[in-house]
Amino acid sequence: MLRIPCPWCGERDVGEFHCGGEAHIARPSGADTIDDDAWAEYLFMRQNPKGSHHERWSHAHGCRRWFHVVRDTDSDQVLAVYLMNEAPPDLPGRSS
Amino acid sequence: MQKYSIFSLARNALTRHENWREAWRSPDPKPEYDVIIVGGGGHGLATAYYLAKEHGVTNVAVVEKGWLGGGNTGRNTTIVRSNYLWDESAGLYEHSLKLWEGLSQALNFNVMFSQRGVLNLAHNLHDLRELSRRVNANRLNGVDSEILSTDEVKAFCPLIDCSPDIRYPVLGASLQRRGGVARHDAVAWGFARAADALGVDIIQNCEVTGFQRTEGRVEGIETTRGIIKAKKVGVVAAGHSSVIAAMAGFRLPIESHPLQALVSEPVKPILDTVVMSNAVHAYISQSDKGEMVIGAGIDGYISYSQRGGFDVVEDTLQAVVELFPTLSRLRMLRQWGGIVDVCPDASPIIGKTPVDGLFINCGWGTGGFKATPGSGNVFAHTIAHDEPHPLNAAFSLDRFSSGALVDEHGAAAVAH
């Protein structure tokens, strides 16, 4: 079973968490000028990688706070945890 | 192709069944094909079959990184139905259901399609209204569908606890009598055998590692068994669609999630239909071996691990036991996960890609098995004619730019 290390509460069962999907998706600027393809990129297109994935999690049945996780989607191994206002950590040997 | 019949069975019985020929060849890849299909699941094999059968394109290879039907084709709960809400979906899924009805004869392979009916239960007023709306939409589209009251549900499927004092009482249901189940392995094998007989090369243990392109046009694929040239390539890679798309240099609106299923120990026949419930989230049928076949909702995170968590299994079994108290002491035999390619609107993507000559069929999410023959049929048309079939024109990749989404979260009946 997947266990998620909450930065505040420690490692807990995945059932306590809600996964918020891919992280670091920036809303495009110039909303009144960008075209439909740019909106589609922002709204719908995803990396969905087989490997390192930066994603957001919320400790829904715990402290209810959001944080970032880097997880290997092939092995489900959690590689790093960092806060919402932090930059993604460097993970040697892994491309994001 | 060695035709299967009562006579061939009797003839082979005389020689102790030692002279059956293999159902399909395992050739080495040729240097070049007219069309290569990436992915040897049901949809990919069906595409190859219909390319050869209906469009005369026989210089075709299907490359599969593992074994035939070893992905989602062999991992689903085999439910077949066509009671989708929107006209576009009703057309596509009903086309598929009609092909199912003649598939065993067409393929000369028993896919054990059993039209035992599919019940979708309603547990609250909103469910009832939503189901009624969908049943009405179905009937306008010529898809058989009807509403049952609680008493009618009880009469149709006595095993369901229809008492008013369960946590989420059954207030009614929709029923598609032409829906049912099929034997999933047989679907892959039947399409493979029929496609092979028409000249299609089926190449297993051959993983795609990249694409060869010139000026935005695909020219071939790089695989673990070398480079294979192709005029056109069709990608039918389900959970790995985004990985393949990344090799070709574009992105998809797809997220890959584990979807789990499990089966119980076999028991005598007690459930002669398929029961699905959106609200409590359970779907269940009984296999011909007697096992109760149970499907869960997706795990909430992206994963390619084909596992999933026990919390999802637990939620599902709680719902099953509430609806079917009879089953509370059944032991579960096996649990597994498949990786489903979930689209934002719970509808598939079938059509062209930004790369010329490269076509994609993906995004079937939690409900692709039912569409296997129809999906292959329209995708073969799309590849052969460089234009979508009228039934899949609405399911293009550019609907995510145009905004013409086909929202089928209600009819998908599996939690996303």
XYZ file of C-alpha atoms in Angstrom, chain B residues 39-45 64-78 184-185 188-189 204 236-240 257 259 261 304 306 336-341 365 368-369 372:
47
model
C -0.479 -2.307 -29.166
C -1.759 -5.881 -29.338
C -4.802 -5.571 -27.129
C -8.373 -6.034 -28.257
C -8.672 -2.586 -29.874
C -5.374 -2.885 -31.771
C -6.083 -6.393 -33.020
C 2.994 -5.692 -28.842
C 5.562 -5.181 -26.083
C 4.244 -8.086 -24.008
C 1.765 -10.739 -24.959
C -1.598 -10.428 -26.717
C -4.347 -9.170 -24.446
C -1.973 -8.969 -21.475
C -2.920 -5.388 -20.702
C -6.375 -4.005 -20.087
C -8.026 -6.497 -22.449
C -7.246 -9.251 -19.950
C -7.772 -7.108 -16.853
C -11.267 -5.648 -17.175
C -14.607 -6.865 -15.853
C -15.872 -7.674 -19.388
C -12.079 -11.068 -22.663
C -9.161 -13.338 -23.642
C -8.060 -10.821 -28.230
C -7.429 -14.350 -29.491
C 4.808 -10.021 -29.714
C -3.579 1.872 -29.536
C -1.547 1.762 -26.346
C -4.204 2.452 -23.651
C -2.453 3.366 -20.377
C 0.857 3.982 -22.143
C -4.561 5.596 -13.325
C -8.153 0.517 -12.030
C -10.782 -5.577 -10.079
C 1.822 2.713 -14.262
C -0.676 -2.147 -12.318
C -5.240 -6.996 -9.929
C -4.921 -3.590 -11.552
C -4.890 -2.320 -15.099
C -3.636 1.097 -16.187
C -6.484 3.082 -17.713
C -6.046 6.184 -19.870
C -10.477 5.126 -19.575
C -12.944 0.427 -23.321
C -13.687 -3.277 -23.417
C -13.509 -3.224 -28.734
